[in-house]
Structure formats: C-alpha cells, structure tokens
Tab-separated table of C-alpha atoms in Angstrom:
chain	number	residue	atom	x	y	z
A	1109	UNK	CA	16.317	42.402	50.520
A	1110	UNK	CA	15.263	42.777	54.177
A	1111	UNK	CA	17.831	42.549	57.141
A	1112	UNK	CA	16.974	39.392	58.672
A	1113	UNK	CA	17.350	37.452	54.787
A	1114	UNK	CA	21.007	39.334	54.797
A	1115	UNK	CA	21.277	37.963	57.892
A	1116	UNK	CA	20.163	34.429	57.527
A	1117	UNK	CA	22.220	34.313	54.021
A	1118	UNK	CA	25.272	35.292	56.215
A	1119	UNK	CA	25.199	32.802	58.811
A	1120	UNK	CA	24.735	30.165	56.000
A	1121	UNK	CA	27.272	31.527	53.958
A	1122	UNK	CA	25.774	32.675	51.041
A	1123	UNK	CA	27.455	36.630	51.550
A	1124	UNK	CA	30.467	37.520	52.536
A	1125	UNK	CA	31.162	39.930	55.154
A	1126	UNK	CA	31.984	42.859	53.313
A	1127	UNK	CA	28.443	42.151	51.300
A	1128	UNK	CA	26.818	41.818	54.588
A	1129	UNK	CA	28.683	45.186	55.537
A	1130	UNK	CA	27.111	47.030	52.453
A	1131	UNK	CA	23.705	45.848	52.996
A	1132	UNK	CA	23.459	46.862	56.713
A	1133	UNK	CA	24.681	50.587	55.770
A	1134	UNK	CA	22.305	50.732	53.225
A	1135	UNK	CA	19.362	49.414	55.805
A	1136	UNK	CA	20.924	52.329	58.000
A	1137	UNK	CA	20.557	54.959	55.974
A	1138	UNK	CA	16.820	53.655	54.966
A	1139	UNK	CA	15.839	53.455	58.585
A	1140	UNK	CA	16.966	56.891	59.336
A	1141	UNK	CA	14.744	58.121	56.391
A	1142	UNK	CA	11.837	56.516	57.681
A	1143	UNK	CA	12.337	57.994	61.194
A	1144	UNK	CA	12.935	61.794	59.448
A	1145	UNK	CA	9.560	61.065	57.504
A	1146	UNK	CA	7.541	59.730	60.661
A	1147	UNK	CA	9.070	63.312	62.512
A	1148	UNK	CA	7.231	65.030	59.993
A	1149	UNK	CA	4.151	63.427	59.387
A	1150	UNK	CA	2.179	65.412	62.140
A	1151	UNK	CA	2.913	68.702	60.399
A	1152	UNK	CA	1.897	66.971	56.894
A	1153	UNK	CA	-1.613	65.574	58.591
A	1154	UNK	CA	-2.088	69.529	60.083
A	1155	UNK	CA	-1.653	70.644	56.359
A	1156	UNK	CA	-3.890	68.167	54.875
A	1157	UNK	CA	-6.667	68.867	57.324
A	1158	UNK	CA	-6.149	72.469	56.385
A	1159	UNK	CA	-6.454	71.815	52.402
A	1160	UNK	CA	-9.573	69.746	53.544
A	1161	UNK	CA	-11.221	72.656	55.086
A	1162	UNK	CA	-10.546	75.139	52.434
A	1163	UNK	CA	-8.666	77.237	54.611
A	1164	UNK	CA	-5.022	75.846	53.659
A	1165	UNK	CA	-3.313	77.383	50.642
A	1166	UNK	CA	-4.641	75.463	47.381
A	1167	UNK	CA	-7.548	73.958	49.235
A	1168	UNK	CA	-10.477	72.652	48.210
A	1169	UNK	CA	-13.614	75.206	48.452
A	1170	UNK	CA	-16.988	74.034	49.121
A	1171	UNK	CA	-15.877	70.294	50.396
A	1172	UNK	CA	-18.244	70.775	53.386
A	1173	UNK	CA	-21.203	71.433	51.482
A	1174	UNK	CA	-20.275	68.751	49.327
A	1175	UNK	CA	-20.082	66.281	52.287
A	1176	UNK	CA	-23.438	67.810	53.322
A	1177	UNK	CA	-25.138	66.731	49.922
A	1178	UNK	CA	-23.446	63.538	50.818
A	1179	UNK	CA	-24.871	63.113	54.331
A	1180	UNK	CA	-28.058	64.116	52.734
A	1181	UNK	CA	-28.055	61.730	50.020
A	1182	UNK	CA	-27.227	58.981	52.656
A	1183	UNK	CA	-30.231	59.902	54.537
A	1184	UNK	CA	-32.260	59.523	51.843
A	1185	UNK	CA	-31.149	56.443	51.125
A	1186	UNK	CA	-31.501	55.190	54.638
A	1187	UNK	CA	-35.259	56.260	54.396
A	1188	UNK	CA	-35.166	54.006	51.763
A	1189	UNK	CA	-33.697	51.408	53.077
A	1190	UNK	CA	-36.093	51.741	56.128
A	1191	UNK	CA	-39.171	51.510	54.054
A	1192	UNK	CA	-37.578	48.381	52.247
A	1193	UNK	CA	-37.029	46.739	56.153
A	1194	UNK	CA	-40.264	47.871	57.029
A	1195	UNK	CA	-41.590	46.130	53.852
A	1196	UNK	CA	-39.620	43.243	54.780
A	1197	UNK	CA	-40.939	42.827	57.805
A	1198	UNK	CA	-44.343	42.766	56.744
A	1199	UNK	CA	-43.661	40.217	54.016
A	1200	UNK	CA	-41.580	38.260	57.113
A	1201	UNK	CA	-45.102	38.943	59.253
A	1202	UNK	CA	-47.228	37.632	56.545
A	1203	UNK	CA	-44.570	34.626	55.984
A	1204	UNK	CA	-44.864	33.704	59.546
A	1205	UNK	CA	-48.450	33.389	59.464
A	1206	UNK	CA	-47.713	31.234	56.534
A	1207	UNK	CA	-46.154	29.193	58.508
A	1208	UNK	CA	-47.998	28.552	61.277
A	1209	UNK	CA	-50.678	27.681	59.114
A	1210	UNK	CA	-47.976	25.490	57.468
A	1211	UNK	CA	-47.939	23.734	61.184
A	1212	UNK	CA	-51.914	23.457	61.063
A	1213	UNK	CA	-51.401	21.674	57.778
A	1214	UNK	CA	-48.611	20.105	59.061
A	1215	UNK	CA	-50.649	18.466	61.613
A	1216	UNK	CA	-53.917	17.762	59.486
A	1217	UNK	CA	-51.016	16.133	57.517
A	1218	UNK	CA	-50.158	13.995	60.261
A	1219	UNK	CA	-53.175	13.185	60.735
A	1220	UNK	CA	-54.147	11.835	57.649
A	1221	UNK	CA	-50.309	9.815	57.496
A	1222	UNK	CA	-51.893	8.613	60.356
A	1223	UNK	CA	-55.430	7.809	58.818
A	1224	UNK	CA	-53.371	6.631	55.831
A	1225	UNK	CA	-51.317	4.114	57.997
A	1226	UNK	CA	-54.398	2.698	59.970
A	1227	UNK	CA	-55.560	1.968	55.980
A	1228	UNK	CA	-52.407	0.310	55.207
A	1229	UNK	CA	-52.641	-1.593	57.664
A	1230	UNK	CA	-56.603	-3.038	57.437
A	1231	UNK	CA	-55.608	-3.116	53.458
A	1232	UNK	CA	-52.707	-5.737	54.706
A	1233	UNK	CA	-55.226	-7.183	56.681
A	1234	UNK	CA	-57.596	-7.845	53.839
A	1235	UNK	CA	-55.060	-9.047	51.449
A	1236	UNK	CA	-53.331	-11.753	53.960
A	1237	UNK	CA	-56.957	-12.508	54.412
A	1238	UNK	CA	-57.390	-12.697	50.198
A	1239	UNK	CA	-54.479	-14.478	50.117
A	1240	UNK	CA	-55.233	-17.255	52.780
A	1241	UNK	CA	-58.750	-17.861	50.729
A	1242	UNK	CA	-56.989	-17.983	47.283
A	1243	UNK	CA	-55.112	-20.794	49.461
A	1244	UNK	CA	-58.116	-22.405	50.599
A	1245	UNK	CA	-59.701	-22.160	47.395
A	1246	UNK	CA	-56.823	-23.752	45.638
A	1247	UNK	CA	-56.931	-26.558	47.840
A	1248	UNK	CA	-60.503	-26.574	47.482
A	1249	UNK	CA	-59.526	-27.289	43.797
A	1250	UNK	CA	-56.919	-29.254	44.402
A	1251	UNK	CA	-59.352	-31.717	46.321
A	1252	UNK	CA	-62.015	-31.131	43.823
A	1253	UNK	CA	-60.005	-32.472	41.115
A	1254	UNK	CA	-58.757	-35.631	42.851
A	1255	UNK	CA	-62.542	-36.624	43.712
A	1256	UNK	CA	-63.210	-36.109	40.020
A	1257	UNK	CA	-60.277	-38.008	38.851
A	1258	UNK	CA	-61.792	-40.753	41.817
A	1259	UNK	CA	-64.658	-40.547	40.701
A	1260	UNK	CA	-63.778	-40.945	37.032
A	1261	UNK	CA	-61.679	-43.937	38.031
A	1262	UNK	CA	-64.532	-45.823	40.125
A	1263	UNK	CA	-67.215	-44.828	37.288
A	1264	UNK	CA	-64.676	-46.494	34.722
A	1265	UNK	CA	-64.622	-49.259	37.180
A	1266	UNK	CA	-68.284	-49.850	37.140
A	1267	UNK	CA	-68.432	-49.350	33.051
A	1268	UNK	CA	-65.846	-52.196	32.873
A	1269	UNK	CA	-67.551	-54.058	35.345
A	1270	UNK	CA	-70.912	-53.326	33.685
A	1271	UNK	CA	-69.539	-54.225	30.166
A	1272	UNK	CA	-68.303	-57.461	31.856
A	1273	UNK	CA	-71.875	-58.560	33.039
A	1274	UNK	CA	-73.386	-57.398	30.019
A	1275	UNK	CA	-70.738	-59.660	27.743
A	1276	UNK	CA	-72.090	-62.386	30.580
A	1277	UNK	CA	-75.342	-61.702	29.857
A	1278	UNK	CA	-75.171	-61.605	26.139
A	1279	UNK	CA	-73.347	-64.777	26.007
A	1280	UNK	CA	-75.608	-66.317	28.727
A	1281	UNK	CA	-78.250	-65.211	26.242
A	1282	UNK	CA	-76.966	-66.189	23.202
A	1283	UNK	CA	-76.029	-69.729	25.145
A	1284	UNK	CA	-79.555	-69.959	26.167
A	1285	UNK	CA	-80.807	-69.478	22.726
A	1286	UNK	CA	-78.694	-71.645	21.242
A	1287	UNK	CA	-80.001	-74.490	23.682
A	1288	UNK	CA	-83.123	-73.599	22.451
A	1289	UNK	CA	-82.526	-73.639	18.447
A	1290	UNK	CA	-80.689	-76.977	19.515
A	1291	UNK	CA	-83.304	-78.634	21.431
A	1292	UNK	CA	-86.030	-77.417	18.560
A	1293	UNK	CA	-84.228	-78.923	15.744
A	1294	UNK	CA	-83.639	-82.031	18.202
A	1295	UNK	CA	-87.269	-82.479	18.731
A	1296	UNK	CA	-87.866	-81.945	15.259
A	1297	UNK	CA	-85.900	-85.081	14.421
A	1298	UNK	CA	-87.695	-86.889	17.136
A	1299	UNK	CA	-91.018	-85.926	17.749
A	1300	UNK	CA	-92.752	-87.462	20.517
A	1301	UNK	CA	-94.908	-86.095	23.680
A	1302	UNK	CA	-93.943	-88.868	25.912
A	1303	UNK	CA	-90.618	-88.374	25.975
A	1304	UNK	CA	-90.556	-84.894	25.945
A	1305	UNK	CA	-92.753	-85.603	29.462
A	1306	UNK	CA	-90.297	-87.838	30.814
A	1307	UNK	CA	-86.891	-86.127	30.049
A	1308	UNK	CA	-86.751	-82.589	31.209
A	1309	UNK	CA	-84.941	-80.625	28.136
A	1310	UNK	CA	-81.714	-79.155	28.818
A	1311	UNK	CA	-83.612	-75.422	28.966
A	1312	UNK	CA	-85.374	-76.810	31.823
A	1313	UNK	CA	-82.464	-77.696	34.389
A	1314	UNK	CA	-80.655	-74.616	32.906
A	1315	UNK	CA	-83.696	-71.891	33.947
A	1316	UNK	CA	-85.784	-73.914	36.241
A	1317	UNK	CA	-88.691	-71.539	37.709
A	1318	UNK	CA	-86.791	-67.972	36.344
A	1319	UNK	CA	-88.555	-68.235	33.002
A	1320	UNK	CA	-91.127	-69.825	34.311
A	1321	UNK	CA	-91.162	-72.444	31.948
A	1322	UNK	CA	-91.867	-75.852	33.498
A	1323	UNK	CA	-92.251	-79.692	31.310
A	1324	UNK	CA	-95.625	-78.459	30.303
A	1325	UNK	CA	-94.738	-75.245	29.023
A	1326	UNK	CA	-91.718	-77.891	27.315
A	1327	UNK	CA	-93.738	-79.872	25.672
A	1328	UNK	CA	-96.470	-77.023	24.785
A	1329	UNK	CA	-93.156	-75.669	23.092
A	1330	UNK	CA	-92.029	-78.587	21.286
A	1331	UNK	CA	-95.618	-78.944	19.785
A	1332	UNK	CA	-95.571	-75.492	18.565
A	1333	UNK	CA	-92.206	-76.151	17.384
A	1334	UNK	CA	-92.731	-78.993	15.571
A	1335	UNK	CA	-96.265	-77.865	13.779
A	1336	UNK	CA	-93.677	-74.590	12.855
A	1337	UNK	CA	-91.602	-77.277	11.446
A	1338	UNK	CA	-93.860	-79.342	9.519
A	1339	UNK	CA	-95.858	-75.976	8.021
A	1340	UNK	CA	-92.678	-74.802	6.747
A	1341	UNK	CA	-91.700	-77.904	5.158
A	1342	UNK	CA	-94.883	-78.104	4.030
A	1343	UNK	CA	-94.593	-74.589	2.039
A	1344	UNK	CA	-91.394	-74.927	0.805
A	1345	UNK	CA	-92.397	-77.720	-0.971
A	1346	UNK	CA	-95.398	-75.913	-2.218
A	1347	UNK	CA	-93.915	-73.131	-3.241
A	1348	UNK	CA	-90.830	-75.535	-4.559
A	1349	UNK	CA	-93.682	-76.962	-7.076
A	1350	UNK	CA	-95.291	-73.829	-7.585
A	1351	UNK	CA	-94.599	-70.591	-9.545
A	1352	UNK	CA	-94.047	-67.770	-7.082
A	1353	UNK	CA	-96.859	-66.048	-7.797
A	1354	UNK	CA	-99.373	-68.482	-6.722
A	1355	UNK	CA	-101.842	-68.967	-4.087
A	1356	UNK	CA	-100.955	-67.238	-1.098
A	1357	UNK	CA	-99.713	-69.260	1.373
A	1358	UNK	CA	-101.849	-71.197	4.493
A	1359	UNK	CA	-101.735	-68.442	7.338
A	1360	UNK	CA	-99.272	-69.230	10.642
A	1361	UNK	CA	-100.983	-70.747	13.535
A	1362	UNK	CA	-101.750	-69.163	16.577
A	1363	UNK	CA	-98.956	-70.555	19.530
A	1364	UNK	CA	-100.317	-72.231	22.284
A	1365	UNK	CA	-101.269	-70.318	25.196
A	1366	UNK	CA	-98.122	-71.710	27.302
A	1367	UNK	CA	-95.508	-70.653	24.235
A	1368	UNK	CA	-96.770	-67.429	24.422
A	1369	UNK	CA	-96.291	-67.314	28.084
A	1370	UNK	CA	-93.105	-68.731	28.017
A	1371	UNK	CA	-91.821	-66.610	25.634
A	1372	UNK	CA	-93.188	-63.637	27.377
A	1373	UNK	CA	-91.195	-64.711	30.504
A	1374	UNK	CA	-87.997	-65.218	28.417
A	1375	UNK	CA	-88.595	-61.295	27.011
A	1376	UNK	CA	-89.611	-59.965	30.825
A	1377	UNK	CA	-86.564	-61.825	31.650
A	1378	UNK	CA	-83.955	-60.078	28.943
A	1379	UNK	CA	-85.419	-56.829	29.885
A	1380	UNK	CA	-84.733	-56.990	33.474
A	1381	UNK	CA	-81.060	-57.972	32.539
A	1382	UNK	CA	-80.567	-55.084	30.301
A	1383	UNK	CA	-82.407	-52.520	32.433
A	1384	UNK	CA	-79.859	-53.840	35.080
A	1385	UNK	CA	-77.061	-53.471	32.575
C-alpha cells in the first residue's frame, strides 16, 4: 500500500494511528533501501560494461565481433531495403505518369460528359418536340373523328330525307297509276270520244304538261284502252268456248302513236325521279 493511500485512509478514518505508525516505518525502511541501491548502481553499470566488453571477470568473449556480424547483417539489409525504395520509386514514377495520363483521360472524359450533355439536351429537344406532335396528331384525330361522326350524321340525314322523297315518290306514283287504272276502267264503262274531249280526265289536271300528255294524247289513250278492253273480252270469251289448245289467239294491236308517246313520257318521267332518288 503506498504512503499517500495510508494517508488518505487515515484522515478518513479507516486506520488507526498506531496502523498508520507501522506503515510509515515500514515505508522508511523501504525508502532507505532504495537510496542504498541507487548509491550503488554506478559501480553495478561500470561492472556490466566490463562483462560487456569481455574484459570483466565472467564476461562475455567475442560480443564485439558478434555486434559486428550484426552491424553487417543490418547493412545488408539496408541495401536491401534501398533497392526495394529505389524500386518503389520507379513503380511511384511510372504510377505518376499513370496519372497524368489519368488527367488527359480525365479531361477527354469531360469532354465527352460534355458532348454527352449537349446530346441530352437536343434528345429533350426532340422528344418535347415528339411529344407536342403526338398532341397535335391526337387532336388531329380527335377532330377527324367528330367530322366523321358529322358527317355520318348529315349523310343519315340525307338517307332519311332521301327515303322520305322516295316513299313520296312511290306513293305519288302508285297514286298516279291508280288514277290511271281508275279512269281506264271508267272509260271502259262509258265509252265515248266526245266526252272524253270535253272533260279533261283527272290525269290531266294532276300532270298537266310534265308528262306531256294533253286531251289528245287522253283520248288517243282511252281509245287504246278501250280496243284493249273489248279484245280481251273478246278472247276470254273465245277461249271460255274453246278448248285451250285451239287457235292461237288474234295478235295485240299496235298503240297509237300518242299512247306510245305518252307512255314514254310517263317512263322518262319515273326515271328522272329515281335517278334523283
């Protein structure tokens, strides 16, 4: 236990005095040992030089040429070590050329970040451009479909309005016919030229000058009509009578020059309507 812990234990304490007392004599008597041993330590350094040198009873012979090898050895080995530093410094020569053509590379480097950056750029260029015409063309589209849906829309327009006018035209036709069938059988019941001449049929009024078909054309019609009639009659009576395989029967008449000219105006007429249809 060193002094100052007996010490510090006392003040606290932890020893008593005559404890205290012991421990300081026996630090005395220590001390004084150490200062006896330090008196003689010169003479005990003289004698160990002395044993070193071989000279001192039960030395060591031959130490110094033994620390000769030594020093010899260690010069060898600094050789050594030279031609390892000298190596090194090659290697760190070649190494540093390295490097600066690392910094030429570095800067062809740069130079291409550089080139690669201008790229980037123009390639951002091209696809803002892309995308602004993938834009335009989608309006384009967009537009494109609404004419076609328009267009769809008015052509459905005209096909209903076209149906319409055909319907008209059909019926006006059919109408128009009808008068016609009507007015025949009519002037089959009543033959007679005269007043045929003085009442205009109801075909007349109805078409005027379209069909071209005037009170001559009228009564021309009637005539035919009624000669139709009468030959018909006439054959189904005949053939009435008559086994059907008889004598052929009496060939149609020609039509009057202004029945075939009506009628032709009444087909010119239809035609126009449908090619209009």
């Amino acid at each position: 236990m060193s002094p100052v812990k007996v010490v510090e234990m006392f003040i606290h304490g932890r020893i008593t005095k005559k404890q205290h007392r012991r421990v300081g004599i026996r630090f005395a008597d220590r001390l004084d040992k150490a200062l006896a041993y330090m008196e003689e330590m010169p003479f005990r350094m003289d004698a160990v030089e002395e044993t070193l040198k071989g000279n001192g009873r039960g030395g060591l012979p031959g130490l110094e040429q033994k620390m000769d090898v030594i020093s010899a050895k260690i010069d060898a080995r600094d050789a050594i070590v030279q031609t390892k530093m000298d190596g090194i410094i090659t290697n760190v020569d070649a190494l540093r050329s390295k490097v600066d053509k690392s910094a030429e590379v570095a800067g062809e480097v740069t130079k291409m970040s550089s080139a690669l950056t201008t790229f980037t750029a123009d390639a951002n260029g091209q696809l803002t451009t892309i995308a602004k015409s993938t834009a335009y063309i989608h309006e384009h589209n967009v537009v494109t479909t609404n004419l076609t849906e328009l267009k769809d829309a008015k052509n459905a327009e005209a096909m209903a309005i076209l149906n319409r006018q055909q319907e008209t035209a059909v019926a006006v036709i059919e109408g128009l016919r009808k008068q016609v069938v009507d007015l025949t059988l009519a002037k089959v019941k009543h033959p007679g030229e005269a007043e045929a001449r003085d009442h205009p049929t109801k075909i007349d009024k109805a078409v005027g000058n379209d069909f071209d078909v005037g009170g001559e054309v009228a009564r021309q019609n009637e005539k035919a009509a009624i000669e139709t009639a009468d030959d018909g009659q006439k054959a189904a009576g005949d053939v009435a009578g008559k086994d059907w395989r008889g004598p052929p029967r009496k060939p149609m008449k020609r039509l009057p020059t202004g029945v075939r000219d009506g009628l032709l105006s009444l087909a010119n007429f239809t035609s126009a309507v449908l090619r209009f249809i």
